[in-house]
mmCIF file of C-alpha atoms in Angstrom:
data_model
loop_
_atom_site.group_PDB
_atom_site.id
_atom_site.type_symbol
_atom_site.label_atom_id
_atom_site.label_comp_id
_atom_site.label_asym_id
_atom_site.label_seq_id
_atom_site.Cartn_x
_atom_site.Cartn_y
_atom_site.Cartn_z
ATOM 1 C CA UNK Z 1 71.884 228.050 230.077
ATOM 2 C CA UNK Z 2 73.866 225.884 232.440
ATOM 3 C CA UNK Z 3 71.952 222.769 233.332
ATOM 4 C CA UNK Z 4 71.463 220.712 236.781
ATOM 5 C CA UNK Z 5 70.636 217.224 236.663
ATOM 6 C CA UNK Z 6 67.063 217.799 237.484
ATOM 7 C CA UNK Z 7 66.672 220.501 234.865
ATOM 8 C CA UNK Z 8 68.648 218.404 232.645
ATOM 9 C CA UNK Z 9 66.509 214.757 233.022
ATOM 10 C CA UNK Z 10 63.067 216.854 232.824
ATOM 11 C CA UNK Z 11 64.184 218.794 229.842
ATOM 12 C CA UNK Z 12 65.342 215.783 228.270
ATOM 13 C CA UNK Z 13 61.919 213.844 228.945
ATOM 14 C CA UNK Z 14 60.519 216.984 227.090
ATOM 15 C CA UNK Z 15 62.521 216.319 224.171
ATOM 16 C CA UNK Z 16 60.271 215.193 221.332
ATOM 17 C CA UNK Z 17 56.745 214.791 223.087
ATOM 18 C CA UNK Z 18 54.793 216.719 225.555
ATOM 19 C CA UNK Z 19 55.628 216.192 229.162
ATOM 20 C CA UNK Z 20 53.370 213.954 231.365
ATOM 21 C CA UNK Z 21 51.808 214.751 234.405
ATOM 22 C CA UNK Z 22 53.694 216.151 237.186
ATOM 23 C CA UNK Z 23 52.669 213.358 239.103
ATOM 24 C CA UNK Z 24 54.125 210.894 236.784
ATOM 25 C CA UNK Z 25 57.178 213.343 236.252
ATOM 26 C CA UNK Z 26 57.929 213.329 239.861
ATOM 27 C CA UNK Z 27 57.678 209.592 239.930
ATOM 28 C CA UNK Z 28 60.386 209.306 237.206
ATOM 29 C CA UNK Z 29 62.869 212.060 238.670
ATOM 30 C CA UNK Z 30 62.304 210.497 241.875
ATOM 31 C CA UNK Z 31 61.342 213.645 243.625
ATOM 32 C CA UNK Z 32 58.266 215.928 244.683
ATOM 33 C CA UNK Z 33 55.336 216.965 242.708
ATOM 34 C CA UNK Z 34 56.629 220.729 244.389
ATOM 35 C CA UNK Z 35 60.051 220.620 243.074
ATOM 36 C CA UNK Z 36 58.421 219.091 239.459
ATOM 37 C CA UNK Z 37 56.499 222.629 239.202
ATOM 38 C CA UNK Z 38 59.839 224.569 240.529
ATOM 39 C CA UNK Z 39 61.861 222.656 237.697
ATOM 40 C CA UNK Z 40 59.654 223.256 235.343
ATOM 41 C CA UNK Z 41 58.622 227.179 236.461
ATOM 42 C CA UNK Z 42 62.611 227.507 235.951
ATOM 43 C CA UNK Z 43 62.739 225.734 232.790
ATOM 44 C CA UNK Z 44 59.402 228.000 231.116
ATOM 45 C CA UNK Z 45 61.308 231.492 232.566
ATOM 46 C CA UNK Z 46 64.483 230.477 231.164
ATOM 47 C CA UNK Z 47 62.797 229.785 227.734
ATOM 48 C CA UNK Z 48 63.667 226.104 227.293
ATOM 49 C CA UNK Z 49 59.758 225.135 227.656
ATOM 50 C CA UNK Z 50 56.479 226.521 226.476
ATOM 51 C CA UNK Z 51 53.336 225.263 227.442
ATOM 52 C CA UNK Z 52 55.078 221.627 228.473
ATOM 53 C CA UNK Z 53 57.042 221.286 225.238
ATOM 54 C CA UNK Z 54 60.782 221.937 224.630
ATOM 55 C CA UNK Z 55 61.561 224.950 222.483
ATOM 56 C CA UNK Z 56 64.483 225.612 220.219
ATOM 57 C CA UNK Z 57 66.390 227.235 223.350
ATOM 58 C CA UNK Z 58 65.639 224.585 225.290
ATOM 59 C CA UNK Z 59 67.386 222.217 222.514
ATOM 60 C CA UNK Z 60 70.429 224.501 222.556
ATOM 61 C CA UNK Z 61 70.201 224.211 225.981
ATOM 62 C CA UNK Z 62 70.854 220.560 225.785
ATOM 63 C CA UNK Z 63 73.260 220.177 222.852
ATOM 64 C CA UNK Z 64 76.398 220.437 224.797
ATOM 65 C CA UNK Z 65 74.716 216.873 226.446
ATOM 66 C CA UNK Z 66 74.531 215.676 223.122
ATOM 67 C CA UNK Z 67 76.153 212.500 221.655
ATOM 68 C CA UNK Z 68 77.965 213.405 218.809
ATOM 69 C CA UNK Z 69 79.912 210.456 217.278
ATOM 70 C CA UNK Z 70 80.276 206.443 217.906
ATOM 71 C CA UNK Z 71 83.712 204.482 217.761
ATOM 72 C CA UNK Z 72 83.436 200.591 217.749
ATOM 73 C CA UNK Z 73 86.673 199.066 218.834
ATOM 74 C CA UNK Z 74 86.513 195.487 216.121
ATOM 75 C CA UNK Z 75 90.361 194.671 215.544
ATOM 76 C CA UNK Z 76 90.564 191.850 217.902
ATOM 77 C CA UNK Z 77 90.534 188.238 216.541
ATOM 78 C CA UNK Z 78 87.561 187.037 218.697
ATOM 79 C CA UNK Z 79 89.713 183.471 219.629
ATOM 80 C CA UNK Z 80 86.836 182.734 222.053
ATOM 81 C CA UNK Z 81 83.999 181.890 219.065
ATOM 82 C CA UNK Z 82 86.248 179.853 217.013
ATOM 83 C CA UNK Z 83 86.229 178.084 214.494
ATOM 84 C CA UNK Z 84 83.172 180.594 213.387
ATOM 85 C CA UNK Z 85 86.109 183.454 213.691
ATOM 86 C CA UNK Z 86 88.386 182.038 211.510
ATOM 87 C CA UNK Z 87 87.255 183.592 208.572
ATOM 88 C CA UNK Z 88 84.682 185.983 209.942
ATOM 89 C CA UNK Z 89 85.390 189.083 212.795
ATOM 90 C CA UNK Z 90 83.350 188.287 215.482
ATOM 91 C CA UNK Z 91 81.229 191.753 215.316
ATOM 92 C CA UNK Z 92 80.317 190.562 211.338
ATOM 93 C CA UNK Z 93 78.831 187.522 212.689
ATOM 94 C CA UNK Z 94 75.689 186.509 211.668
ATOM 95 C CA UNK Z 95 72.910 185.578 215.175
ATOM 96 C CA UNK Z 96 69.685 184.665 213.980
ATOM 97 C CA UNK Z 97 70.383 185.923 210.384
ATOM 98 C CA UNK Z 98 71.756 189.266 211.494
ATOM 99 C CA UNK Z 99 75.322 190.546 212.059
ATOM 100 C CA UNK Z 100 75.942 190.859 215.606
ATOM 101 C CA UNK Z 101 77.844 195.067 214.807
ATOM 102 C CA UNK Z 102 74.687 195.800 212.908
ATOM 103 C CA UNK Z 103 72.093 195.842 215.997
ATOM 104 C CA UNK Z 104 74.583 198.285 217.804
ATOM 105 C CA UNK Z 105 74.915 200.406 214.136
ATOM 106 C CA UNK Z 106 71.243 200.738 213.949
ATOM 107 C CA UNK Z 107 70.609 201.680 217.857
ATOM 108 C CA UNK Z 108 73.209 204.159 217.235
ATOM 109 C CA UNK Z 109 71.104 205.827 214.026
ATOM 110 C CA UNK Z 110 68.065 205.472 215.870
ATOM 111 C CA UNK Z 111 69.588 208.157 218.608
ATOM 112 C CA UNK Z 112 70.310 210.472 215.845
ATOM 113 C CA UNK Z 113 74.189 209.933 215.871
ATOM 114 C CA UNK Z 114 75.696 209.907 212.368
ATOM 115 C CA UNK Z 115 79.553 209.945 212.690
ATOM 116 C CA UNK Z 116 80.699 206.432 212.911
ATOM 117 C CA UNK Z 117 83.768 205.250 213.468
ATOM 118 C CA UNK Z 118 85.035 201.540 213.230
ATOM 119 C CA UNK Z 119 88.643 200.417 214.473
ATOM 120 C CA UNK Z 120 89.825 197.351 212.520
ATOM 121 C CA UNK Z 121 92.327 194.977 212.095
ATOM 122 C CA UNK Z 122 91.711 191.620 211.676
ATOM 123 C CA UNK Z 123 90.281 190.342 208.254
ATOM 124 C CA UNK Z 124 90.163 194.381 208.346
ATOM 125 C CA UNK Z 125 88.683 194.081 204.310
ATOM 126 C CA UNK Z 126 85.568 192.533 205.757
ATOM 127 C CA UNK Z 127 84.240 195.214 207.150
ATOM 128 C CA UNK Z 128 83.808 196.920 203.757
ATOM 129 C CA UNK Z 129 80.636 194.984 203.552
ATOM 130 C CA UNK Z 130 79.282 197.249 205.898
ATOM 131 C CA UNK Z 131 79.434 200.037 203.815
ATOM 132 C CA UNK Z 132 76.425 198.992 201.217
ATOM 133 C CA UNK Z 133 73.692 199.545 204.258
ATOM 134 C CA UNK Z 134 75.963 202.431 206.037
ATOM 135 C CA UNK Z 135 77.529 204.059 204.026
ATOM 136 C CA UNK Z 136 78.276 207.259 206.771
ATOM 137 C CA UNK Z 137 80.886 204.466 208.719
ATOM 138 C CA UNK Z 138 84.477 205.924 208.480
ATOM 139 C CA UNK Z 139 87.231 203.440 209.083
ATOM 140 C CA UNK Z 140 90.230 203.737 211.408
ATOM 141 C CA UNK Z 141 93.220 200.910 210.589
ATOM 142 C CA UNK Z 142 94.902 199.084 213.924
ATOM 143 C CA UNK Z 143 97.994 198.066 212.681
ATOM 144 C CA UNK Z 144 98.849 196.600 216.234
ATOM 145 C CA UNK Z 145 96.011 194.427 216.673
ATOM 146 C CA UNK Z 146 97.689 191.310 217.064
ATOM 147 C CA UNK Z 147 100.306 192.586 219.550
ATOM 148 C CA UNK Z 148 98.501 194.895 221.869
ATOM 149 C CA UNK Z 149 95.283 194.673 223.570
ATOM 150 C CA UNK Z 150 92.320 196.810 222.988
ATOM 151 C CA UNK Z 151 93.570 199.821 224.055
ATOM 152 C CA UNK Z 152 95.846 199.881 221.032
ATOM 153 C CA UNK Z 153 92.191 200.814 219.101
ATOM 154 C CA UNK Z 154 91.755 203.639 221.276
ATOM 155 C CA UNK Z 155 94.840 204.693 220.235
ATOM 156 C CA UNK Z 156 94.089 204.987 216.544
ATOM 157 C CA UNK Z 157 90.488 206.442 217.640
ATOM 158 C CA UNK Z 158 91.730 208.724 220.765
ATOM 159 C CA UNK Z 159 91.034 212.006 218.836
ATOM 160 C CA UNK Z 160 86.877 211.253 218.124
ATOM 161 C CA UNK Z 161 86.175 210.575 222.351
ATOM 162 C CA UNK Z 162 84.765 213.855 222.615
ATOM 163 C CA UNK Z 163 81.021 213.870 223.235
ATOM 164 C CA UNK Z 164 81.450 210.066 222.017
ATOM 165 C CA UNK Z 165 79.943 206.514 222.711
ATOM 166 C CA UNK Z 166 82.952 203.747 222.535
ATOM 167 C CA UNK Z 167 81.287 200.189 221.918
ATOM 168 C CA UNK Z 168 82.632 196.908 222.344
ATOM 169 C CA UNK Z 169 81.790 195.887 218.891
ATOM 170 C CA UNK Z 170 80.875 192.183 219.596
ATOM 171 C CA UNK Z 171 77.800 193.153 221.783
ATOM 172 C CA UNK Z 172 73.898 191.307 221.005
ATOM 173 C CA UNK Z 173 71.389 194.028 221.425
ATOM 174 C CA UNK Z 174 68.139 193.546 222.113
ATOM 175 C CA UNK Z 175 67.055 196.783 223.461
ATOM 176 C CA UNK Z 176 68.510 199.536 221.339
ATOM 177 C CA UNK Z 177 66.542 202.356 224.098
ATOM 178 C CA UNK Z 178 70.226 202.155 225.974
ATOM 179 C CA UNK Z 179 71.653 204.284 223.777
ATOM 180 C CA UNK Z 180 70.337 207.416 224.361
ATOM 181 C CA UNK Z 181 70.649 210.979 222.448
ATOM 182 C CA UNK Z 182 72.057 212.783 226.027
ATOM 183 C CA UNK Z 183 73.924 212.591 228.985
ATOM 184 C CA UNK Z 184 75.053 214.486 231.321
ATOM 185 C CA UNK Z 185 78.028 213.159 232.374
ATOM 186 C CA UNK Z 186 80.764 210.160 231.230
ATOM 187 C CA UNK Z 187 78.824 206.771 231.777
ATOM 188 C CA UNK Z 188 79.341 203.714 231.545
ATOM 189 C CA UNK Z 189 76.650 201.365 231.275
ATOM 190 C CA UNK Z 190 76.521 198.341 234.024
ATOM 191 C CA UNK Z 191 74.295 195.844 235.325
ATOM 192 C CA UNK Z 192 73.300 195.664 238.985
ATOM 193 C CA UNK Z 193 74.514 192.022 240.439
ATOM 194 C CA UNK Z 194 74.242 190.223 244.050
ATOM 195 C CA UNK Z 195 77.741 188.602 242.925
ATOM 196 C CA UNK Z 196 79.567 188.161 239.155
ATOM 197 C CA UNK Z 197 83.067 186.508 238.415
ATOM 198 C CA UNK Z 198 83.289 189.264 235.369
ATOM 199 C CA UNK Z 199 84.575 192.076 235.361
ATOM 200 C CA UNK Z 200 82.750 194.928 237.751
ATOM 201 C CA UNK Z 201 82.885 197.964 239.650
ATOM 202 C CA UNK Z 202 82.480 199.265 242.879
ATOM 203 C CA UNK Z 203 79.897 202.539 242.557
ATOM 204 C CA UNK Z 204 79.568 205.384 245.379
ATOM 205 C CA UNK Z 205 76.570 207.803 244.713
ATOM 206 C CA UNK Z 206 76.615 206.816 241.128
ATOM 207 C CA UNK Z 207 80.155 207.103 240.079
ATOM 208 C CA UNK Z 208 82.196 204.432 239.639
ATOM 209 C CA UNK Z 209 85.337 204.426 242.234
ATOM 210 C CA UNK Z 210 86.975 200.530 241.431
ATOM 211 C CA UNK Z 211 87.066 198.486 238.011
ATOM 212 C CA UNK Z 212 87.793 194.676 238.822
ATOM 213 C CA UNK Z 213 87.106 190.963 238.058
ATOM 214 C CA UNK Z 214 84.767 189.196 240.542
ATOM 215 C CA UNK Z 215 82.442 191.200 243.276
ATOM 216 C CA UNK Z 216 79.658 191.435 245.426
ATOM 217 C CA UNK Z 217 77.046 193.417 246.010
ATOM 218 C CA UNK Z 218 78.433 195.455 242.784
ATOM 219 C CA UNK Z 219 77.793 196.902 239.111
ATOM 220 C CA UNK Z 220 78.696 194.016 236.109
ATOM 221 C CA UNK Z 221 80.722 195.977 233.483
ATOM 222 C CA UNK Z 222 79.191 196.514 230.119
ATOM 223 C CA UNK Z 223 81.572 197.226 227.104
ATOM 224 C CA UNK Z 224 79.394 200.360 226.133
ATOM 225 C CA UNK Z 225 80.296 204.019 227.724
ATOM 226 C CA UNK Z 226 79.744 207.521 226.968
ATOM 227 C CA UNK Z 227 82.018 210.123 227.172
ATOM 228 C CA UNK Z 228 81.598 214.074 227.274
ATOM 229 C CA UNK Z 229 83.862 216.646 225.605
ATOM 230 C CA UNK Z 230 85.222 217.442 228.471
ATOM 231 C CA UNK Z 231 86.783 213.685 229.484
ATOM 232 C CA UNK Z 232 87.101 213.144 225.436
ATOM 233 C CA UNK Z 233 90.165 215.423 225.508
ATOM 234 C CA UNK Z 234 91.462 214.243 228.411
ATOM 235 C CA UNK Z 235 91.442 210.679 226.862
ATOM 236 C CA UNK Z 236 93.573 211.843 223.704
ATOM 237 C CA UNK Z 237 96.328 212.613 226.047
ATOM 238 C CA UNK Z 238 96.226 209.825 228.243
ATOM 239 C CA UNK Z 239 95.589 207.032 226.134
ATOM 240 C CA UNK Z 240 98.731 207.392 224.284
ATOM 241 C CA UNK Z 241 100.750 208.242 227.988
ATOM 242 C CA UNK Z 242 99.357 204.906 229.657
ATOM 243 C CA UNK Z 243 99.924 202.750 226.420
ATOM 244 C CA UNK Z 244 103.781 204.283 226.093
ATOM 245 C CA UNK Z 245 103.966 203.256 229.808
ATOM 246 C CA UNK Z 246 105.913 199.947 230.834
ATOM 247 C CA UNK Z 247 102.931 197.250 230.136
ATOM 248 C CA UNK Z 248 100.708 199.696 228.542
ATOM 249 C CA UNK Z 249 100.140 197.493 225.520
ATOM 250 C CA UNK Z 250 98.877 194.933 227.367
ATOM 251 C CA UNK Z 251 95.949 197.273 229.058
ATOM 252 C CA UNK Z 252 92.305 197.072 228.585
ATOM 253 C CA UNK Z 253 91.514 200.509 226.927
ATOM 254 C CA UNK Z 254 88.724 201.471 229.881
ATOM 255 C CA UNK Z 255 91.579 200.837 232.754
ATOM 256 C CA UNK Z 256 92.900 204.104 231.505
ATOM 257 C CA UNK Z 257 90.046 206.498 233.000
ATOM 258 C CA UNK Z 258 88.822 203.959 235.450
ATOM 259 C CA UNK Z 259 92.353 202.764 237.068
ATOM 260 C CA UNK Z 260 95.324 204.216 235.603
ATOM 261 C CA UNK Z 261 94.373 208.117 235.250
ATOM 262 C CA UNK Z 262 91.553 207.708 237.641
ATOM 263 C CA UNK Z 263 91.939 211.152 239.433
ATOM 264 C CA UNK Z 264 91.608 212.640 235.838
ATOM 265 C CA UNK Z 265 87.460 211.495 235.415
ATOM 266 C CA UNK Z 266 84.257 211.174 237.443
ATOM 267 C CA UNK Z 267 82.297 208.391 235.494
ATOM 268 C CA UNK Z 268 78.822 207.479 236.641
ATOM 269 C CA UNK Z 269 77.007 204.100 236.109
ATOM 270 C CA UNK Z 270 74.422 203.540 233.802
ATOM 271 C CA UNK Z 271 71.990 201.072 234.466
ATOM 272 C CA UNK Z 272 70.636 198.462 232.431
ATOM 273 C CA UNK Z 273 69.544 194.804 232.202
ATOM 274 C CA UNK Z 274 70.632 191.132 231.094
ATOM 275 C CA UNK Z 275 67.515 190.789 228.837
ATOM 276 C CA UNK Z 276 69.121 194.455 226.980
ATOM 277 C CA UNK Z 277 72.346 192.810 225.813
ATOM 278 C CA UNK Z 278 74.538 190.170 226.027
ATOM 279 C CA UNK Z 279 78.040 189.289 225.153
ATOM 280 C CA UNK Z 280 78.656 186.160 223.358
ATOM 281 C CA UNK Z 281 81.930 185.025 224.390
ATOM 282 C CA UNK Z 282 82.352 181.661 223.465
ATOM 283 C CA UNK Z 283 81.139 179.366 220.660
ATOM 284 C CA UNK Z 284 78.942 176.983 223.233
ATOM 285 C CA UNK Z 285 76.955 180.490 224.304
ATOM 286 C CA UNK Z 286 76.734 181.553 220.331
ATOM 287 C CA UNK Z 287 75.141 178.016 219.338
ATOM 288 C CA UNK Z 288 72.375 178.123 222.923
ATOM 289 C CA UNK Z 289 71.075 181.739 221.182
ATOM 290 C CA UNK Z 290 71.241 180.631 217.265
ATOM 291 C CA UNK Z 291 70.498 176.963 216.789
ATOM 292 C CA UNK Z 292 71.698 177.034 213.427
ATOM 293 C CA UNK Z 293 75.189 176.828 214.980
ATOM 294 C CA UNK Z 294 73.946 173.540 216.703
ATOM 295 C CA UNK Z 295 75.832 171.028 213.999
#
């Protein structure tokens, strides 16, 4: 069964637990208690709910929405949180006792996605480590860390996009509820500002139509996205054909779908908050969140 996006966000509420009360499901999906009962007379004749709960067709029903794999882009040097990079990658370092990579790892678990993939390059042996508490994480070598920018990881990772989170590996969680088991579309998560100097984009009806630094009135980029089979393969073609371009090196890896190959993708924004995650870019910020640093 093909799935709209009402279908789709009711069925997925269903997933696990019992639905609430129409009431309260037509609060959440932002819509009438009349089209609740429609969605979920469709949904019960259609075989994906009995009695309120989710069946086994109603799983199938959902696994082409499901997030299959996780690639964390970790070869860069982190220059910005020396001199605690000098001998550490920035996503193995340790805020408030725990490694800043493991939050994301565990959030990613908790969702019920087991292939994990993590691009390295600098102090690349490091991440070994990480195998003693997952031992699932498969490792993809960047052999061009130190002369491209990021998008030289999703190079060596451009074949595992399909139905696929990409992470910013360097990324403090504190609410690991963001990443979530299904979507229906690409996503990229983003957090609602009057104004930021960061980097942003412009959103119409949900999708985002501009990626740039500084904005109003616009969506604050976070390095966390989500991207369906669909847009997965289109990424292992043009990755490689914007980073073989003049200056393609020297691209951020997201400008491919979001600038360069634009026409190619229709990503939505995801929201979430500040107090969900944070990214610690330089060693002043790391030492304000773990006084330990503070010497």
């Amino acid at each position: 069964m093909k799935l709209n996006r009402k279908q789709f966000d009711l069925l997925v509420l269903s997933a696990g637990k019992p639905l609430p009360s129409q009431r309260s499901l037509a609060e959440t999906l932002d819509c009438s208690v009349g089209t609740v009962n429609k969605l979920i007379g469709e949904l019960t004749a259609a075989g994906c709910l009995s009695d309120g709960s989710i069946t086994q067709t109603g799983l199938e029903a959902l696994e082409p929405y499901r997030a299959k794999r996780a690639v964390f882009l970790a070869a860069g040097f982190g220059t910005r949180l020396v001199p605690v990079t000098l001998n550490t990658p920035k996503p193995l370092v340790r805020v408030n006792g725990k490694r800043i990579i493991d939050g994301l790892i565990d959030a990613v678990l908790a969702a019920g996605i087991e292939e994990i993939y993590i691009v390295r390059g600098y102090l690349a042996e490091q991440f070994d480590q990480l195998l003693y508490k997952y031992p699932m994480i498969k490792f993809l070598e960047n052999p061009a860390y130190n002369e491209a920018n990021n998008i030289s990881s999703a190079m060596c990772a451009r074949y595992f996009l399909q139905n696929a989170y990409v992470f910013e590996a360097d990324l403090l969680i504190s609410n690991p509820k963001i990443i979530t088991k299904y979507h229906y579309t690409s996503d990229f998560l983003g957090i609602k500002k009057d104004r930021t100097d960061d980097w942003c984009f412009e959103v119409k009806s949900g999708v985002i139509t501009e990626e740039k630094v500084g904005g109003v009135d616009c969506w604050q980029m976070v390095g966390i996205s989500y991207w369906n089979e669909a847009d997965g393969h289109k990424l292992s073609a043009d990755i490689p054909d914007v980073y073989n371009s003049p200056g393609g090196k020297e691209r951020y890896w997201e400008q491919v779908p979001l600038v360069y190959r634009r026409d190619n993708y229709s990503v939505s924004v995801r929201e979430c908050y500040e107090s969900d995650i944070v990214e610690i870019d330089t060693y002043r910020e790391l030492k304000a969140i773990d006084k330990t640093y503070d010497v």
